[in-house]
């Protein structure tokens, strides 16, 4: 790769248990592929159920002492960790580019986003206040304290391989818990590097454990995490199907769960919207990270009276926003899809849309009758797929029910506020929604009516460390980030004292 590491030791292929870097007990390994050419990058330790049990036990042992650390001590640990991540930002971005295929410049943004979480939790640690409560019985006094829960299991996805780790692990560790984290099989190297920096920051052995596993073995890791009684909380980001399964398994031993699952975000452009702003917001929301985030716009509703005008403004801006090329070129800001699997899903949605009357436009606005798939840009690799706009989209198409997770924008016309709110809410998902209007009463009314955990009004980017992030309906339970995040990883204890 055209990059020289400042600290080559950050590129490791082992798991991290109880402060030791280890391979699977039986020596198993799995391959990590480079999305820009599907070639093998390296082989990583493939841990199974017994290894996971050991990691949980190491975390439980560490919890006995770590739980007694003061908020100030944990704060300095977090500060050192964040500083080391900042110092290593180029190396971390390079690892992200390598295993996720994200353009290097975009990877730097991701590293910054990941560091933001640690910074935010660090400053919140010392503000974990309890309450005093007026007691009905005059001889008593009641107050509350917040305590860590114990071992937290974290399962993270591939699409943001640093921030998804720091958002969960950072909050849990800041609150005084210990963690066993299983990163996605596609992107384990970022999690390993972040754990190396935690170790370097002086993180005590067993406080953060990383269990790497293949797609096949992840199921075994999940079984141990959901069944082991030491695990008190499972935090998961990923698909709704896997989240549903893990939630049900955790219910058997009453583990708390934080689940951030699939979205199917509506993006509404009302007739009074500023079209330039709306188009820019849509490009950010829909095409950022090649459309591979759970808060990406998925169903784009445009008022019928402005559909043609909006489509041409969007097309015009789209043709100027993205630069394609090698993901290592700093001018490039659009990368390939993460895998061949993602490619197939997009093609299924395109075929479906074509059959149902949709028209496909490429990033220059040219009408295309189909997609040449892998031959589209041979120099840019087998998983490269340029942004496309689909006009004439309708309610019967696959994308209405299924998250696209790729750079395809389906534009659906609507005629009234009531109709668009009903269409927007006609899904089981409820993660993010977006809308553009200049009408103040619509700002309030539509924000309140949309069924989602997060709403972006006149913005296409809502993700931020200080904001409670999470969904309703089938998009999950709990909130990550912001002031509520540390509360998720603590229990309230009420103490009644007789005087
Ligand atoms: P995606 O399709 O985006 O990869 P998944 O929900 O399959 O979404 O994966 C998200 C994370 O969940 C990954 O780390 C993956 O390895 C993990 N995972 C998938 N299935 C299981 C399971 N049965 N038990 C534990 N972890 C799982």
XYZ file of C-alpha atoms and ligand atoms in Angstrom:
526
model
C 0.000 0.000 0.000
C 1.190 3.560 -0.647
C 1.506 4.408 3.042
C 4.318 4.043 5.584
C 3.260 3.400 9.153
C 4.722 5.585 11.904
C 4.076 2.778 14.384
C 3.924 -0.564 12.543
C 3.129 -2.349 15.824
C -0.436 -1.010 15.561
C -1.048 -3.456 12.741
C -1.603 -6.643 14.706
C -3.617 -9.761 13.998
C -4.071 -11.117 17.501
C -6.824 -10.884 20.059
C -6.318 -9.165 23.414
C -7.366 -10.992 26.570
C -6.461 -10.113 30.146
C -3.674 -7.810 28.959
C -2.090 -10.468 26.694
C -1.966 -10.582 22.909
C -3.034 -14.051 21.883
C -4.030 -16.309 19.011
C -6.974 -18.726 19.189
C -6.247 -21.642 21.537
C -6.634 -24.044 18.586
C -4.646 -21.803 16.214
C -7.566 -21.027 13.887
C -7.321 -17.928 11.725
C -9.545 -16.120 9.241
C -8.769 -13.844 6.316
C -9.431 -10.129 6.129
C -9.934 -8.812 2.577
C -9.162 -5.447 0.998
C -12.497 -4.144 -0.398
C -10.723 -2.281 -3.174
C -9.555 -5.501 -4.835
C -10.962 -8.385 -2.707
C -7.366 -9.565 -2.090
C -6.363 -10.996 1.269
C -4.674 -8.461 3.581
C -3.778 -10.791 6.436
C -5.011 -13.596 8.668
C -6.441 -12.788 12.080
C -6.926 -14.952 15.183
C -10.270 -16.760 14.939
C -11.513 -17.218 18.502
C -14.292 -19.526 19.590
C -16.499 -20.098 22.576
C -13.865 -21.212 25.071
C -11.599 -18.230 24.247
C -14.571 -15.918 24.725
C -15.286 -17.474 28.106
C -11.698 -16.728 29.124
C -12.023 -13.147 27.948
C -15.186 -12.706 30.009
C -13.490 -14.201 33.055
C -10.505 -11.871 32.585
C -12.923 -8.950 32.400
C -14.731 -10.129 35.520
C -11.443 -10.390 37.419
C -10.389 -6.935 36.271
C -13.775 -5.527 37.273
C -13.098 -6.351 40.935
C -10.358 -3.715 41.064
C -11.351 -1.417 38.216
C -14.745 -0.746 39.785
C -12.946 0.864 42.705
C -11.069 3.420 40.602
C -12.110 7.005 41.133
C -13.817 9.026 38.460
C -10.686 11.178 38.297
C -8.426 8.179 37.668
C -10.665 6.901 34.899
C -10.782 10.363 33.466
C -7.004 10.540 33.071
C -6.932 7.108 31.489
C -9.490 8.231 28.927
C -7.554 11.440 28.310
C -4.301 9.564 27.645
C -6.114 7.100 25.384
C -7.731 9.868 23.338
C -4.406 11.708 23.041
C -2.651 8.584 21.783
C -5.414 7.994 19.230
C -5.009 11.578 18.042
C -1.247 11.110 17.728
C -1.760 7.895 15.756
C -4.555 9.250 13.605
C -2.798 8.738 10.280
C -1.901 5.137 11.087
C -5.434 4.413 12.268
C -6.905 6.020 9.161
C -4.596 3.878 7.027
C -5.824 0.713 8.759
C -9.415 1.825 8.207
C -8.724 2.481 4.527
C -7.020 -0.865 4.214
C -9.748 -3.047 5.681
C -12.874 -1.008 4.882
C -11.859 0.552 1.569
C -12.779 4.013 2.854
C -10.844 6.824 1.141
C -7.942 7.924 3.362
C -9.270 11.477 3.772
C -12.647 10.104 4.884
C -10.945 7.643 7.227
C -9.303 10.587 9.006
C -12.792 12.008 9.610
C -13.878 8.668 11.060
C -10.891 8.557 13.396
C -11.774 12.035 14.621
C -15.411 10.975 15.157
C -14.201 7.945 17.099
C -11.952 10.102 19.295
C -14.797 12.565 19.943
C -16.642 9.848 21.890
C -13.733 9.224 24.230
C -13.328 12.983 24.771
C -17.015 13.387 25.509
C -17.206 10.481 27.961
C -14.014 11.638 29.645
C -15.536 14.987 30.501
C -18.802 13.373 31.628
C -17.268 10.869 34.052
C -17.033 13.273 36.955
C -20.593 14.456 36.482
C -22.285 11.162 37.224
C -24.338 12.604 40.049
C -26.918 10.900 42.216
C -29.928 12.492 43.873
C -31.269 13.093 47.359
C -34.934 12.283 47.699
C -37.311 13.675 50.337
C -38.439 10.621 52.294
C -42.100 10.144 53.176
C -41.066 8.575 56.475
C -39.525 11.452 58.417
C -36.914 9.340 60.155
C -35.349 8.274 56.845
C -33.077 9.905 54.322
C -32.860 8.554 50.751
C -30.160 9.148 48.198
C -29.018 7.470 45.000
C -25.654 6.596 43.547
C -24.733 5.289 40.103
C -22.542 2.214 39.931
C -20.955 0.305 37.058
C -22.693 -2.881 35.948
C -19.810 -5.306 35.523
C -18.711 -7.001 32.322
C -20.126 -5.412 29.179
C -20.082 -7.383 25.927
C -19.873 -5.239 22.792
C -20.482 -6.459 19.249
C -19.660 -3.942 16.535
C -20.265 -3.666 12.763
C -17.812 -3.038 9.932
C -19.086 0.299 8.632
C -17.401 2.555 11.185
C -14.741 0.327 12.672
C -13.255 2.874 15.097
C -16.226 4.962 16.225
C -18.480 1.932 16.752
C -15.846 0.566 19.135
C -15.136 3.811 21.011
C -18.832 4.730 21.264
C -19.587 1.524 23.165
C -16.309 0.683 24.829
C -15.556 4.330 25.714
C -18.869 4.783 27.519
C -18.687 1.438 29.314
C -15.102 1.911 30.511
C -15.654 5.539 31.474
C -18.539 4.406 33.674
C -16.278 1.873 35.437
C -17.197 -1.346 33.632
C -14.882 -3.807 31.935
C -15.474 -4.889 28.344
C -15.189 -7.805 25.952
C -15.532 -6.449 22.423
C -16.062 -8.534 19.300
C -15.379 -6.434 16.220
C -16.870 -7.265 12.824
C -15.046 -10.051 10.946
C -14.586 -7.693 7.989
C -12.806 -4.995 10.043
C -11.035 -6.390 13.126
C -7.765 -4.489 12.595
C -9.056 -1.068 13.687
C -10.395 -2.488 16.964
C -7.071 -4.227 17.603
C -5.149 -0.985 16.982
C -7.454 0.992 19.277
C -6.899 -1.628 22.008
C -3.118 -1.369 21.516
C -3.388 2.337 22.251
C -5.554 1.616 25.310
C -2.793 -0.644 26.586
C -0.193 2.048 25.855
C -2.332 4.588 27.728
C -2.001 2.420 30.828
C -5.369 0.672 30.618
C -5.250 -2.090 33.263
C -5.137 -5.706 31.985
C -8.596 -7.202 31.451
C -10.433 -3.877 31.374
C -10.642 -3.963 27.580
C -10.552 -7.325 25.824
C -10.815 -7.840 22.080
C -12.117 -11.151 20.764
C -11.691 -11.409 16.996
C -13.670 -14.016 15.093
C -14.710 -15.058 11.603
C -18.291 -14.826 10.358
C -18.744 -18.522 11.190
C -17.279 -18.339 14.708
C -19.054 -15.072 15.583
C -22.122 -17.116 16.378
C -20.186 -19.077 19.017
C -18.786 -15.877 20.497
C -22.336 -14.529 20.630
C -23.584 -17.668 22.389
C -21.010 -17.298 25.138
C -21.638 -13.571 25.483
C -25.395 -14.030 25.821
C -25.225 -17.036 28.153
C -22.312 -16.241 30.453
C -23.678 -14.973 33.785
C -20.792 -12.540 34.316
C -21.945 -10.495 31.332
C -24.407 -7.897 32.596
C -24.987 -5.839 29.478
C -24.764 -6.573 25.771
C -24.308 -3.664 23.432
C -24.789 -4.430 19.752
C -24.820 -2.492 16.508
C -25.753 -4.396 13.379
C -28.641 -5.931 11.527
C -32.157 -6.125 12.922
C -32.235 -9.912 12.498
C -29.099 -10.518 14.564
C -30.173 -7.888 17.109
C -33.522 -9.612 17.562
C -31.787 -12.933 18.172
C -29.271 -11.507 20.665
C -32.014 -9.580 22.503
C -34.071 -12.749 22.946
C -31.038 -14.711 24.139
C -30.113 -11.987 26.637
C -33.637 -11.956 28.021
C -33.081 -15.469 29.405
C -30.568 -14.170 31.940
C -32.017 -10.637 32.164
C -29.005 -8.954 30.673
C -29.484 -5.348 29.795
C -29.209 -4.662 26.062
C -28.359 -1.632 23.992
C -29.243 -2.304 20.371
C -28.636 -0.039 17.440
C -30.175 -1.804 14.457
C -31.095 -1.190 10.850
C -32.736 2.006 9.676
C -34.739 2.921 6.602
C -34.592 6.683 6.875
C -37.144 8.857 5.095
C -35.807 12.116 3.651
C -38.575 14.604 2.816
C -38.213 17.673 0.617
C -41.252 19.926 1.060
C -42.308 22.345 -1.672
C -41.004 25.360 0.279
C -37.534 23.905 0.872
C -34.394 25.647 -0.306
C -33.476 23.223 -3.040
C -29.729 23.857 -2.902
C -29.615 23.137 0.804
C -31.868 20.108 0.485
C -29.759 18.649 -2.330
C -26.549 19.173 -0.348
C -28.152 17.597 2.715
C -29.305 14.662 0.656
C -25.871 14.089 -0.849
C -24.358 14.051 2.636
C -27.027 11.810 4.065
C -27.386 9.435 1.112
C -23.937 9.148 -0.441
C -21.518 9.670 2.437
C -19.492 6.485 3.047
C -20.863 5.219 -0.276
C -24.305 5.045 1.339
C -23.191 2.547 3.935
C -24.403 3.989 7.231
C -27.493 3.045 9.208
C -28.677 6.680 9.191
C -28.349 7.131 5.427
C -31.441 8.480 3.654
C -33.167 5.471 2.110
C -36.587 6.652 0.933
C -36.497 10.135 -0.554
C -39.872 11.837 -0.798
C -40.009 14.975 -2.919
C -43.097 17.168 -3.329
C -44.500 16.554 -6.813
C -44.481 20.263 -7.710
C -40.689 20.512 -7.302
C -39.640 17.007 -8.329
C -38.141 17.955 -11.706
C -36.380 21.013 -10.388
C -35.026 19.207 -7.348
C -33.788 16.274 -9.441
C -31.808 18.572 -11.668
C -30.285 20.540 -8.750
C -29.373 17.247 -7.113
C -27.871 15.888 -10.311
C -25.883 19.050 -10.877
C -24.409 18.997 -7.358
C -23.789 15.274 -7.450
C -21.708 15.578 -10.584
C -19.399 17.992 -8.743
C -19.193 16.524 -5.231
C -17.295 13.284 -5.600
C -13.810 12.537 -6.835
C -13.044 8.965 -7.727
C -9.748 7.144 -7.862
C -7.398 5.248 -5.572
C -8.613 5.322 -1.959
C -5.079 6.365 -0.991
C -5.268 9.533 -3.084
C -6.116 12.397 -0.693
C -8.370 14.083 -3.248
C -10.625 11.037 -3.478
C -13.770 11.159 -1.320
C -15.830 8.213 -2.540
C -14.759 4.602 -2.116
C -15.926 1.112 -3.058
C -18.592 -0.888 -1.280
C -17.259 -2.965 1.577
C -17.759 -6.331 -0.088
C -19.164 -8.297 -2.994
C -22.212 -9.041 -0.815
C -23.148 -5.345 -0.732
C -22.830 -5.213 -4.487
C -25.343 -8.003 -4.970
C -27.909 -6.333 -2.722
C -27.727 -3.109 -4.723
C -28.125 -4.937 -7.981
C -31.222 -6.711 -6.694
C -32.768 -3.329 -5.802
C -31.880 -1.908 -9.217
C -33.366 -4.850 -11.106
C -36.511 -4.584 -9.018
C -36.799 -0.820 -9.641
C -36.305 -1.235 -13.395
C -39.034 -3.846 -13.579
C -41.416 -1.541 -11.713
C -40.941 1.507 -13.937
C -37.955 3.272 -12.329
C -35.408 5.173 -14.398
C -31.736 5.155 -13.492
C -29.478 8.171 -13.903
C -25.732 8.030 -13.419
C -23.690 10.623 -11.516
C -23.551 12.827 -14.637
C -27.315 12.706 -15.142
C -27.223 10.339 -18.114
C -30.052 7.869 -18.315
C -28.779 4.324 -18.084
C -30.878 1.284 -18.779
C -29.065 -1.017 -16.486
C -25.898 -1.264 -14.551
C -22.878 -3.016 -15.904
C -22.008 -4.155 -12.458
C -18.417 -5.016 -11.963
C -17.324 -3.691 -15.327
C -18.446 -0.167 -14.430
C -15.017 1.214 -13.504
C -12.550 -1.634 -13.915
C -9.618 0.399 -12.602
C -11.401 1.111 -9.348
C -11.890 -2.502 -8.404
C -14.624 -5.095 -8.329
C -16.717 -3.488 -5.559
C -16.730 0.021 -6.932
C -20.157 1.479 -7.630
C -20.769 5.128 -8.533
C -23.740 7.113 -7.160
C -27.014 6.677 -9.024
C -30.376 8.437 -8.854
C -33.585 6.537 -9.538
C -36.565 8.618 -10.598
C -40.106 7.304 -10.922
C -39.652 5.264 -7.760
C -42.817 4.043 -6.057
C -44.156 2.388 -2.929
C -44.059 -1.106 -4.399
C -40.313 -1.200 -4.835
C -37.959 -3.211 -2.655
C -36.129 -0.190 -1.197
C -39.311 0.896 0.622
C -38.979 -2.103 2.917
C -35.287 -2.938 2.707
C -32.348 -0.718 3.620
C -30.258 -0.141 0.471
C -26.919 0.433 2.228
C -25.411 1.736 -0.950
C -25.247 4.850 -3.155
C -28.660 4.619 -4.830
C -31.104 7.498 -4.314
C -34.752 6.586 -4.947
C -36.942 9.665 -5.502
C -40.667 9.231 -4.746
C -43.193 12.047 -5.375
C -45.810 13.072 -2.787
C -48.718 15.524 -2.750
C -49.562 16.380 0.868
C -48.022 16.527 4.338
C -50.396 13.879 5.663
C -49.570 11.515 2.804
C -45.812 11.876 3.180
C -45.877 11.398 6.957
C -47.891 8.240 6.492
C -45.468 6.920 3.875
C -42.469 7.900 6.005
C -43.858 6.024 9.004
C -44.944 2.959 7.020
C -41.919 0.896 8.016
C -40.853 -1.121 11.022
C -37.613 0.833 11.192
C -37.380 4.010 13.257
C -33.798 5.186 13.453
C -33.361 8.500 11.615
C -35.558 10.824 9.529
C -34.742 14.005 7.666
C -36.771 16.816 6.178
C -36.246 20.171 4.553
C -38.701 23.051 4.878
C -38.611 26.776 5.623
C -41.924 26.672 7.498
C -41.483 26.926 11.267
C -44.712 25.183 12.170
C -43.802 22.292 9.899
C -40.449 22.068 11.660
C -42.204 21.271 14.922
C -45.176 19.354 13.613
C -43.311 16.998 11.308
C -40.467 16.459 13.832
C -43.041 15.300 16.344
C -44.976 13.142 13.887
C -42.082 11.197 12.396
C -41.568 7.845 14.090
C -37.813 7.741 14.607
C -35.311 8.202 17.403
C -33.503 10.999 15.570
C -34.670 13.723 13.203
C -32.517 15.963 11.042
C -34.264 19.198 10.053
C -32.471 21.027 7.267
C -29.322 18.960 7.882
C -28.059 15.776 6.293
C -25.548 14.904 8.993
C -26.869 14.237 12.485
C -24.232 11.933 13.984
C -22.336 13.620 16.819
C -20.802 12.384 20.072
C -22.907 14.753 22.184
C -26.234 13.642 20.697
C -28.295 10.692 22.011
C -28.040 8.245 19.117
C -30.529 5.425 18.714
C -33.852 4.294 17.376
C -37.395 3.230 18.141
C -39.559 0.418 16.678
C -37.390 -2.317 15.146
C -34.347 -0.019 15.062
C -33.408 -0.933 18.591
C -33.376 0.056 22.223
C -31.246 2.466 24.218
C -29.220 5.521 23.283
C -25.506 5.876 22.736
C -23.549 9.093 22.920
C -24.426 12.240 24.815
C -25.264 12.606 28.463
C -27.481 9.516 28.507
C -24.751 7.203 27.305
C -22.945 6.784 30.605
C -26.267 6.225 32.348
C -26.865 3.255 30.035
C -23.791 1.601 31.487
C -24.570 2.237 35.159
C -27.191 1.052 37.606
C -28.957 3.371 40.031
C -28.727 2.242 43.620
C -31.025 3.895 46.128
C -29.814 4.023 49.689
C -32.209 4.640 52.542
C -30.639 5.721 55.814
C -32.504 5.890 59.115
C -31.352 8.736 61.330
P -23.960 -7.023 8.658
O -24.887 -7.744 7.739
O -23.919 -5.571 8.454
O -22.592 -7.599 8.737
P -24.597 -8.280 11.164
O -25.718 -7.998 12.102
O -24.569 -9.624 10.530
O -24.638 -7.123 10.089
O -23.205 -8.063 11.880
C -22.954 -7.100 12.881
C -22.037 -7.706 13.926
O -22.712 -8.793 14.533
C -20.734 -8.284 13.372
O -19.715 -8.095 14.329
C -21.078 -9.753 13.232
O -19.955 -10.599 13.251
C -21.914 -9.961 14.470
N -22.792 -11.147 14.451
C -23.531 -11.617 13.429
N -24.224 -12.711 13.827
C -23.919 -12.933 15.141
C -24.308 -13.888 16.142
N -25.173 -14.847 15.871
N -23.762 -13.783 17.369
C -22.902 -12.796 17.653
N -22.499 -11.858 16.779
C -22.998 -11.929 15.531
